[in-house]
XYZ file of N, CA, C and O in Angstrom:
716
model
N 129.365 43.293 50.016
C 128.321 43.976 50.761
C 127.032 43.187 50.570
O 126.666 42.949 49.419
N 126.055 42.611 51.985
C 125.151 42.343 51.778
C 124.069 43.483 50.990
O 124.252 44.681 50.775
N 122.773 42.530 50.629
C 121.874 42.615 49.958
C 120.994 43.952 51.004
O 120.749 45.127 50.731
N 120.809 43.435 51.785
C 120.590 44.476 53.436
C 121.819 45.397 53.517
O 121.181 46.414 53.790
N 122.954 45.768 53.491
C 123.848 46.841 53.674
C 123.725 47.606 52.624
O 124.008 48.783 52.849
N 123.281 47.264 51.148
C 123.048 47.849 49.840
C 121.913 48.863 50.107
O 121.936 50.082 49.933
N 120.803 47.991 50.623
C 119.636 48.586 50.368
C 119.907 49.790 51.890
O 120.105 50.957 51.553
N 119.909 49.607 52.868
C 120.457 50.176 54.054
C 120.864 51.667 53.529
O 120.131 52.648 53.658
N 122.165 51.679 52.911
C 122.938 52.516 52.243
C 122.456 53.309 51.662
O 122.768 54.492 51.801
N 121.458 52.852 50.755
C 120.895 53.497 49.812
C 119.952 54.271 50.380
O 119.913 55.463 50.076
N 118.971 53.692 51.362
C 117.964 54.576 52.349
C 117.986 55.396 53.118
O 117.115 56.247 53.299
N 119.656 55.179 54.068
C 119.830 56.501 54.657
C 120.952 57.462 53.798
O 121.017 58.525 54.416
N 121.772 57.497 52.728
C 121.940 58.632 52.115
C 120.830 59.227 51.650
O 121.188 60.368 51.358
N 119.623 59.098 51.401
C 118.562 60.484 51.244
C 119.059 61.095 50.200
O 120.019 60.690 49.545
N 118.132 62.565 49.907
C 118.265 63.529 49.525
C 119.579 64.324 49.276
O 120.054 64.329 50.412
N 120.480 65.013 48.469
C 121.484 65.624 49.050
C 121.078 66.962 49.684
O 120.059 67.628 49.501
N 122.205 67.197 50.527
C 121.546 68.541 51.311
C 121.497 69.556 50.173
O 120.682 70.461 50.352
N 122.071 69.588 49.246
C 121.251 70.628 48.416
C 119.950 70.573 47.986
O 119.438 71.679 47.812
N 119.313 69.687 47.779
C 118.021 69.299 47.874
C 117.249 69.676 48.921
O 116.114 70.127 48.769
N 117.802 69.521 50.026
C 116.840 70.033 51.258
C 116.642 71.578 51.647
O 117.466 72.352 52.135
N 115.472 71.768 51.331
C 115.367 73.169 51.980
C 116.371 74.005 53.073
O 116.875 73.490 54.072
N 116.501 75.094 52.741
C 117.272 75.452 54.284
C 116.429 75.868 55.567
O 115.259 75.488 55.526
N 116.653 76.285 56.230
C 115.901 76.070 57.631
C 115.655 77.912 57.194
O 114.537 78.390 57.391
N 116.628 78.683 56.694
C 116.448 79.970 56.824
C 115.290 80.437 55.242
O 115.333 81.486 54.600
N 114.600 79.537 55.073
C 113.857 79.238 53.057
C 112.952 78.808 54.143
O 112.409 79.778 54.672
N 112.559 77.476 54.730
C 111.645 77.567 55.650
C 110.797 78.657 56.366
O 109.570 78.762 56.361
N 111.873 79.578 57.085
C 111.991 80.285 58.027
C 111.325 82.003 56.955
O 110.514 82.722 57.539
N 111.621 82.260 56.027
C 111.234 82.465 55.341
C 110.181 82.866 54.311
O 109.780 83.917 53.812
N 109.822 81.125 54.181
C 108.477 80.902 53.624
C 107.422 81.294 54.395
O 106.418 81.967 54.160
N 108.013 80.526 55.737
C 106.616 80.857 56.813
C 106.379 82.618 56.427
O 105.507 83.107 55.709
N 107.274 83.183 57.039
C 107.081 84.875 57.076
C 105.991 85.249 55.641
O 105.429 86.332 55.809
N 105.785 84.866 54.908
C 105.419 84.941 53.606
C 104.446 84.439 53.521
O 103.843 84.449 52.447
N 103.923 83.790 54.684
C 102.554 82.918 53.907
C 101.376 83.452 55.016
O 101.450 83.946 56.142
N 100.306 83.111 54.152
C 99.137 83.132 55.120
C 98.798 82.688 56.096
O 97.905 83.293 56.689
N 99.275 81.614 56.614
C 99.056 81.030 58.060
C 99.931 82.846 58.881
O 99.388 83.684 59.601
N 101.061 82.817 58.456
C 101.615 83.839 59.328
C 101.016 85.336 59.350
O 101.425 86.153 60.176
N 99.925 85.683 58.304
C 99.481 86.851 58.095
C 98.129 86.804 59.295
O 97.837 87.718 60.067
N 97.505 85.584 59.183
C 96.643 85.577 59.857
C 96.997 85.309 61.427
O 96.165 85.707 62.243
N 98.104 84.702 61.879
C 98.292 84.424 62.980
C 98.619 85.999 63.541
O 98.172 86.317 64.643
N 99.447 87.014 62.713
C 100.009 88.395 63.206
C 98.746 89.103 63.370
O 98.546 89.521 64.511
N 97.868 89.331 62.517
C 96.347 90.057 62.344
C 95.774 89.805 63.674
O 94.992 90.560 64.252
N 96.258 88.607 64.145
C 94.673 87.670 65.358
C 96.012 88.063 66.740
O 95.455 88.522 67.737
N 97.290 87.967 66.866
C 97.692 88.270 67.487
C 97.977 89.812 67.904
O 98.064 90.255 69.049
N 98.098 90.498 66.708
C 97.882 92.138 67.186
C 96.546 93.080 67.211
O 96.340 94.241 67.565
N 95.767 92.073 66.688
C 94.398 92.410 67.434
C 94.077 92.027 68.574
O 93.190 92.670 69.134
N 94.575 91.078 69.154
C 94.549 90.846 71.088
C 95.032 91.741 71.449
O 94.353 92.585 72.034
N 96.163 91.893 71.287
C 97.338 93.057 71.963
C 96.129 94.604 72.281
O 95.918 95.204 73.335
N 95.595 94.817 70.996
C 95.101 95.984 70.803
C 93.300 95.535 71.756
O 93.097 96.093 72.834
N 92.751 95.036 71.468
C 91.937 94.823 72.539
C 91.683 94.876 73.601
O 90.911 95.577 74.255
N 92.909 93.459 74.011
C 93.337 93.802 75.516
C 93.894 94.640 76.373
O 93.966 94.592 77.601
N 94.497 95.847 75.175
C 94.873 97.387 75.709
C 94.039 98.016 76.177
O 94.198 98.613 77.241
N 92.327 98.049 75.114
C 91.509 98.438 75.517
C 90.978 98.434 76.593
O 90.681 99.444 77.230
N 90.775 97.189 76.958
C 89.899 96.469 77.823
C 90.586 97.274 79.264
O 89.956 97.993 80.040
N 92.130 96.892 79.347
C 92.997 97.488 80.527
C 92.672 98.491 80.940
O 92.493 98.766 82.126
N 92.530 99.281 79.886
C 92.409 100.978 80.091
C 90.933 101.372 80.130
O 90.748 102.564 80.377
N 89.883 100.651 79.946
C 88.366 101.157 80.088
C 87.508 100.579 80.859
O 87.198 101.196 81.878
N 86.897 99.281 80.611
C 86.032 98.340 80.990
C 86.923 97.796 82.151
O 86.298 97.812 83.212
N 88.174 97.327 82.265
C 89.005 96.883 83.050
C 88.955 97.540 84.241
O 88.509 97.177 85.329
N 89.775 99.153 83.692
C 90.022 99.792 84.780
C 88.475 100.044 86.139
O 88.403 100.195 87.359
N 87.651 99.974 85.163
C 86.331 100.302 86.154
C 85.964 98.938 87.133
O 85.691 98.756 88.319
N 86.138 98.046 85.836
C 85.641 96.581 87.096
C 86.435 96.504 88.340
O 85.912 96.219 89.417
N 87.970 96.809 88.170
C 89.254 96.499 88.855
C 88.639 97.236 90.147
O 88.677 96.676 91.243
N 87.971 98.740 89.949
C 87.444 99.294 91.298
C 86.835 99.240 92.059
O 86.913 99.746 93.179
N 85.590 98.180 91.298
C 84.705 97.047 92.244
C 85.014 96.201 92.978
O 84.314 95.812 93.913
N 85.878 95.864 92.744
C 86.636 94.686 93.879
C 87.326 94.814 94.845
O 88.256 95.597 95.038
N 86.709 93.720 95.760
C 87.356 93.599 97.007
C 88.998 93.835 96.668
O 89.542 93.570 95.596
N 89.508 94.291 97.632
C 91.227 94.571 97.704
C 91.627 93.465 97.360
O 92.140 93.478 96.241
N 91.603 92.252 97.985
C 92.012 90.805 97.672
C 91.761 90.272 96.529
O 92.322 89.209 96.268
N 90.656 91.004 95.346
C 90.639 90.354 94.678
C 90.887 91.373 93.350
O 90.700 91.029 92.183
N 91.385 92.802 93.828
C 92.047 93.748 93.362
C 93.577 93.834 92.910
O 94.141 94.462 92.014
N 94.052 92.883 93.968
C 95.013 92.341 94.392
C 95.595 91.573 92.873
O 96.506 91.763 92.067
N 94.655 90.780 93.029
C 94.976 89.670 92.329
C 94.245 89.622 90.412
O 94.514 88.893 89.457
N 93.402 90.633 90.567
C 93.314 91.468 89.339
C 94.537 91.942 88.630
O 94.570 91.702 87.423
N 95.499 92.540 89.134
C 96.492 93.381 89.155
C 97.516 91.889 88.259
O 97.722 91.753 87.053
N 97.869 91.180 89.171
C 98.762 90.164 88.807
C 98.161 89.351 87.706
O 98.899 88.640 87.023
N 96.836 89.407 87.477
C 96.408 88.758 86.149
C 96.420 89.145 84.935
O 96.296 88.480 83.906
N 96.653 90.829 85.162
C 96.572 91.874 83.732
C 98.262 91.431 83.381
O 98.840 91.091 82.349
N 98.673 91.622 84.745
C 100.476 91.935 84.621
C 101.114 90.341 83.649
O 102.122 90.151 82.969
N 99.902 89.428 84.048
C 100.685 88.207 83.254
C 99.799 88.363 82.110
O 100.392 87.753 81.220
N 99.007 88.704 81.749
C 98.264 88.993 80.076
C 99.075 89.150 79.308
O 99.449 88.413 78.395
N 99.665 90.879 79.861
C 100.117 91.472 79.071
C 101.513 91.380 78.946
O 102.203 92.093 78.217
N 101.814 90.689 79.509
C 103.639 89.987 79.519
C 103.581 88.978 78.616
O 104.264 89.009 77.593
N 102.757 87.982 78.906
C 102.252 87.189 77.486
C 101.855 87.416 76.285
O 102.020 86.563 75.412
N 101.273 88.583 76.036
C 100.914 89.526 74.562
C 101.894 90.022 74.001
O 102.076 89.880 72.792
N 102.986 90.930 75.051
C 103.768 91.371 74.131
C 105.187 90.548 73.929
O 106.185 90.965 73.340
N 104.957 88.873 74.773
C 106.095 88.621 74.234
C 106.034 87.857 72.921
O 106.998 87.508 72.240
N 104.286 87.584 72.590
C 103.769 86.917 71.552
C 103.714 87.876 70.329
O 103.811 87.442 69.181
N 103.533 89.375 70.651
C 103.535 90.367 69.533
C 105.286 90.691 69.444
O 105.629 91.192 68.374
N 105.960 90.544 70.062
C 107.299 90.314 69.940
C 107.946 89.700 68.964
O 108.846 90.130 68.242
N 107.252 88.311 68.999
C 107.860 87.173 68.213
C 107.368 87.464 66.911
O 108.184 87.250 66.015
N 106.068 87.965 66.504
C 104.974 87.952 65.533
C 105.970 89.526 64.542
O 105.859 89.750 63.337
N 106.563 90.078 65.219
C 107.182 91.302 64.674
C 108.396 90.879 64.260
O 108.853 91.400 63.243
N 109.097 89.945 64.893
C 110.442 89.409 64.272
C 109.869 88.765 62.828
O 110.289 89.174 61.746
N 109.101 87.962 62.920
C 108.837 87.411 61.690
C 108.476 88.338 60.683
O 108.753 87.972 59.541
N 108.100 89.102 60.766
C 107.447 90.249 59.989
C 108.559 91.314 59.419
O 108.562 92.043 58.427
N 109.508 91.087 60.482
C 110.802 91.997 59.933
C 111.898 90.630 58.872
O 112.705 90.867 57.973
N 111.536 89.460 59.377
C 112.468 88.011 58.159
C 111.044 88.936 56.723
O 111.430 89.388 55.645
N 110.080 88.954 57.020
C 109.286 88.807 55.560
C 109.692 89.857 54.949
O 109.948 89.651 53.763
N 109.921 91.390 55.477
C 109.831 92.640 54.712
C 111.661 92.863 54.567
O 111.982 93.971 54.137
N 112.635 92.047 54.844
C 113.501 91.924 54.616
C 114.746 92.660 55.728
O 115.959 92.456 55.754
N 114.042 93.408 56.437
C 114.758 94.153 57.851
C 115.654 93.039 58.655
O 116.371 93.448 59.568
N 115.628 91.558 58.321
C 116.094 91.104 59.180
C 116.216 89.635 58.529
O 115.339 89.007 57.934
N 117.709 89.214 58.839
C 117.938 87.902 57.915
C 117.099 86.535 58.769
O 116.970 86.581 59.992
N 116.609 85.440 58.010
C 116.436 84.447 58.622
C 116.984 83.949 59.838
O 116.388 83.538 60.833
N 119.204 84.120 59.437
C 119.852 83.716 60.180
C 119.723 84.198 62.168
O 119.730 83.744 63.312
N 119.578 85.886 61.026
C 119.584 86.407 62.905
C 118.018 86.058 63.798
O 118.025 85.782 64.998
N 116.946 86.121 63.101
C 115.529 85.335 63.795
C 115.966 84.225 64.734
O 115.612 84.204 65.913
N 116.662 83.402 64.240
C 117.502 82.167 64.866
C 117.159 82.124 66.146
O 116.328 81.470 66.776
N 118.417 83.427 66.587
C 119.164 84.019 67.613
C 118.211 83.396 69.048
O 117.060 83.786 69.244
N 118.732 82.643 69.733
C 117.795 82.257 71.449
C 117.195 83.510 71.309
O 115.971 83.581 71.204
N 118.184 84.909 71.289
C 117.246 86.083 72.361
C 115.439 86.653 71.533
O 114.674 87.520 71.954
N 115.297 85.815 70.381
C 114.071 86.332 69.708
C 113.396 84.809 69.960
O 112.313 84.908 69.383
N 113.471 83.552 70.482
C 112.563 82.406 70.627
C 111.735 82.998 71.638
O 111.961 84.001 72.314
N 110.773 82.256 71.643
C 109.829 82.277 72.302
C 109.741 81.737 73.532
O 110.354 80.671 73.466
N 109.235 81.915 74.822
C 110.101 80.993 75.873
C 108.474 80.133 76.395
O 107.377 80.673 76.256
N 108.675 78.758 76.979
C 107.710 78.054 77.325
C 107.155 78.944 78.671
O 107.699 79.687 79.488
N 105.869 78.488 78.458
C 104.819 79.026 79.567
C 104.756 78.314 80.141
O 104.961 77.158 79.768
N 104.248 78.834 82.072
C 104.240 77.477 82.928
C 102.857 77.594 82.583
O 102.224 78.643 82.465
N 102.257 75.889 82.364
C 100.748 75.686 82.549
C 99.893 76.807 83.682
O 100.090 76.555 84.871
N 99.188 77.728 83.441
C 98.133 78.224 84.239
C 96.897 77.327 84.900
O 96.345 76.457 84.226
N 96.568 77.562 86.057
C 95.461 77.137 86.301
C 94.125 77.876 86.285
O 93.752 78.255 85.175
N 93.094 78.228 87.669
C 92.189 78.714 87.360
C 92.629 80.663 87.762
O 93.389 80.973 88.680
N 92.256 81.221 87.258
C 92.979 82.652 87.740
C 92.922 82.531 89.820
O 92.307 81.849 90.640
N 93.848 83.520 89.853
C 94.012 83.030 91.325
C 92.796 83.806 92.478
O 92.760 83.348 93.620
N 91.867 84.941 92.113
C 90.590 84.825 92.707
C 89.211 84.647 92.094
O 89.035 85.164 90.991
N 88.290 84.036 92.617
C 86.871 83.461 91.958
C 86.561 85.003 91.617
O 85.456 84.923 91.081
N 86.905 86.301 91.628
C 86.051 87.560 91.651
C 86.609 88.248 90.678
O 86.208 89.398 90.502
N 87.766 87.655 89.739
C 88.167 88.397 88.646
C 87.002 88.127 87.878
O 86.185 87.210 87.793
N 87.337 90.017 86.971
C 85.473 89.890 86.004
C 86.457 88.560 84.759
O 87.585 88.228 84.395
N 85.059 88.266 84.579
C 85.347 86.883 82.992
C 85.336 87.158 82.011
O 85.070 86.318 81.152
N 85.785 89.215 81.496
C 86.091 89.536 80.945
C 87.822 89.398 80.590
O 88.370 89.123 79.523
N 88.398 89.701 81.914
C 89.833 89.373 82.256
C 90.219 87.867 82.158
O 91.288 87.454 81.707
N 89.237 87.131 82.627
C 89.377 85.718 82.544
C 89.126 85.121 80.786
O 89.709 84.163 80.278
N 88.544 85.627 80.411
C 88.341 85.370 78.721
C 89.596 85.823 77.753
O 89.941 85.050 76.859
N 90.280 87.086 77.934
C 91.559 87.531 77.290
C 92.773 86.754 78.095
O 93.796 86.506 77.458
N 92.716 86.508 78.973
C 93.408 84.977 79.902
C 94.166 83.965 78.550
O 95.262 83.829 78.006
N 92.567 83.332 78.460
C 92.521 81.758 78.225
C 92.626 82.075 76.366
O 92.926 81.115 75.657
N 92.377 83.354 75.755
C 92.231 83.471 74.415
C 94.040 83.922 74.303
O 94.497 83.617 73.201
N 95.055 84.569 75.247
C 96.030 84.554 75.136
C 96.824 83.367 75.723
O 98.043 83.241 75.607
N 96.235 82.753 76.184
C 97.413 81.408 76.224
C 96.929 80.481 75.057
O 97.663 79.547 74.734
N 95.880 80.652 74.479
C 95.679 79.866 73.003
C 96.988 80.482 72.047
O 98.018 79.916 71.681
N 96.560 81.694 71.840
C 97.686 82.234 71.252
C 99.111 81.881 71.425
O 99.863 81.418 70.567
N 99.288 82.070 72.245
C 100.582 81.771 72.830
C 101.585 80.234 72.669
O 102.735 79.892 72.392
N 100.212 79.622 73.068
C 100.736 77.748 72.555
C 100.854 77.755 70.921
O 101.787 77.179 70.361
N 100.235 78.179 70.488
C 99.524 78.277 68.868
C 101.511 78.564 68.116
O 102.206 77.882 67.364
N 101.759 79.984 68.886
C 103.169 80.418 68.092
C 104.100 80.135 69.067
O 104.945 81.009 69.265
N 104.151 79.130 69.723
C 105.019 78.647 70.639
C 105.273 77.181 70.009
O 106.151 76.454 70.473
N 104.485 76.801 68.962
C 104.510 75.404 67.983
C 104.944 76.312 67.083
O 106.169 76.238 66.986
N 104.671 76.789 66.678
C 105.390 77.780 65.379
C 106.828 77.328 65.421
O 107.604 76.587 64.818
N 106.773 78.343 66.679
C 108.576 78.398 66.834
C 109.360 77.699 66.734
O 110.284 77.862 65.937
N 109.234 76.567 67.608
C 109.756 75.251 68.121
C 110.303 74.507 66.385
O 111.411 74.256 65.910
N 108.700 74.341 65.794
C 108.906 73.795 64.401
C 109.485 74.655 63.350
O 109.481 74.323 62.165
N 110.045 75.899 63.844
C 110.875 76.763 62.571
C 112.038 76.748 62.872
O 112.927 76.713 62.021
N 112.317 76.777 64.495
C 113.496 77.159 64.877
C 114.685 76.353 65.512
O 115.909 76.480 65.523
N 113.656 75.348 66.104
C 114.417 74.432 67.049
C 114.616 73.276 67.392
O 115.515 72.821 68.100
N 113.411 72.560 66.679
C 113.178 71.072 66.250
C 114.104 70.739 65.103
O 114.421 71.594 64.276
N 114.499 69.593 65.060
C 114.829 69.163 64.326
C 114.061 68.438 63.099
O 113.002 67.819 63.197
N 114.762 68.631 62.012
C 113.595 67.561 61.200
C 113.642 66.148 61.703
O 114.581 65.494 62.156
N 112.386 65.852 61.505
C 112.470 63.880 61.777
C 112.996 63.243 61.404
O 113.187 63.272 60.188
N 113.579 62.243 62.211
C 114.125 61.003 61.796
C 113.398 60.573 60.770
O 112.202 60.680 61.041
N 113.647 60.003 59.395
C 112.797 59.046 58.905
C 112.517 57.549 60.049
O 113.148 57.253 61.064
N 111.427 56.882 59.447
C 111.542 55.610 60.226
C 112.409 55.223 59.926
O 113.189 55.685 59.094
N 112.518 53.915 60.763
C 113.279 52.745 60.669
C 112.053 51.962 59.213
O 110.829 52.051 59.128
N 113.018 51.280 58.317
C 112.496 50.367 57.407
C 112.180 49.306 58.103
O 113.203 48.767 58.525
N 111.008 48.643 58.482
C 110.827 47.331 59.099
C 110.978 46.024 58.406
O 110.918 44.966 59.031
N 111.239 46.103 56.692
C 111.828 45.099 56.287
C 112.721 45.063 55.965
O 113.097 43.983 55.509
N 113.553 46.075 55.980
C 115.621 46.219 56.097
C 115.913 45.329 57.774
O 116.806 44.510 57.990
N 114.561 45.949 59.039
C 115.479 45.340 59.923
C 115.008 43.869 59.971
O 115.544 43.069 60.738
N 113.881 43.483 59.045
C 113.955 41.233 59.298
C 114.492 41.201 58.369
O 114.338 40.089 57.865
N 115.218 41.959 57.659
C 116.026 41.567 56.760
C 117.609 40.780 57.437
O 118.258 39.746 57.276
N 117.667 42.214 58.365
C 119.135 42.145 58.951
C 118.649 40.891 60.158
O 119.395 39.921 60.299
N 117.691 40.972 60.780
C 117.979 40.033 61.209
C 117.996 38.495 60.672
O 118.865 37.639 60.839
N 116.731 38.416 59.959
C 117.231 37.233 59.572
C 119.014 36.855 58.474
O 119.759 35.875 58.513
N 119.077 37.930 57.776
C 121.094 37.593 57.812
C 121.406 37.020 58.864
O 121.800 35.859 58.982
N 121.247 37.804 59.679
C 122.041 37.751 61.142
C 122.139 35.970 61.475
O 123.081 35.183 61.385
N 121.143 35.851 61.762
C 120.635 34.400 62.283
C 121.206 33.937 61.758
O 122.162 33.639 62.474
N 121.470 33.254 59.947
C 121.954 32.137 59.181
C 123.355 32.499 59.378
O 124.173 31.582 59.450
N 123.732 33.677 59.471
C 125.258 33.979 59.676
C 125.864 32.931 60.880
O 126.556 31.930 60.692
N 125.337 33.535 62.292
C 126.016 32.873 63.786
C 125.041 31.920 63.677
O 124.951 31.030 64.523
């Protein structure tokens, strides 16, 4: 065995997988830590806000407006709040891995991921109040925010290590004096 197949060998056996964390100890940890206490706090305080807002300040602006842009009031709450609770959704699964209601394994499960958002643009009339337009743009923060969560607890893979760049002029230069 070359000097390069030794060292090679040695770099990608790694860690043994007992060594490596499990994905459900990960999965886990997160539930347990402060990034996740604060992300649930900031996410079910939108939820609860933007309930407010629906039902008070909302409902009154919504009556000021032109039909067309009543219209389209309507379809902006309806995607808020489809976005809130599928973000207070996710934020409750984790919360049931931390308090023990629910194993790492089953969190897993597709039917509790989080699903990608299509990019939004500007709300679809200039006459929604920028009250509606502000719980908008503060729930698709949210939303991207534990939509990286997810991805990196649930569904990503860990990284490749690099490539060693002097294993590969290693191999190549072998290579060369070889042919």
């Amino acid at each position: 065995m070359s000097m390069v197949e030794l060292m090679a060998t040695e770099d990608s056996a790694g860690p043994s997988e007992a060594a490596k964390p499990s994905r459900a100890g990960e999965i886990r940890d997160f539930a347990r830590s402060e990034l996740f206490e604060r992300t649930f706090q900031e996410g079910m305080e939108l939820v609860e806000e933007t309930a407010s807002y629906l039902d008070g300040d909302g409902r009154r602006d919504s009556k000021l407006l032109s039909r067309a842009a009543a219209l389209a009031y309507a379809g902006e709450s309806m995607r808020l709040t489809t976005r809130l609770m599928q973000v207070a959704s996710w934020l409750l699964v984790q919360r049931a891995v931390r308090e023990g209601d629910m194993t790492p394994e089953a969190a897993c499960e597709p039917r509790y991921r989080l699903s990608e958002r299509k990019p939004d643009g500007e709300p679809s009339h200039p006459e929604i109040p920028i009250a509606l337009v502000e719980y908008l743009v503060r729930a698709e923060k949210l939303h991207d925010r534990v939509l990286y969560l997810d991805r990196r607890m649930y569904l990503d893979d860990a990284p490749e290590p690099d490539a060693n760049p002097v294993l590969n002029q290693l191999g190549m230069l072998e290579a060369a004096f070889r042919g």
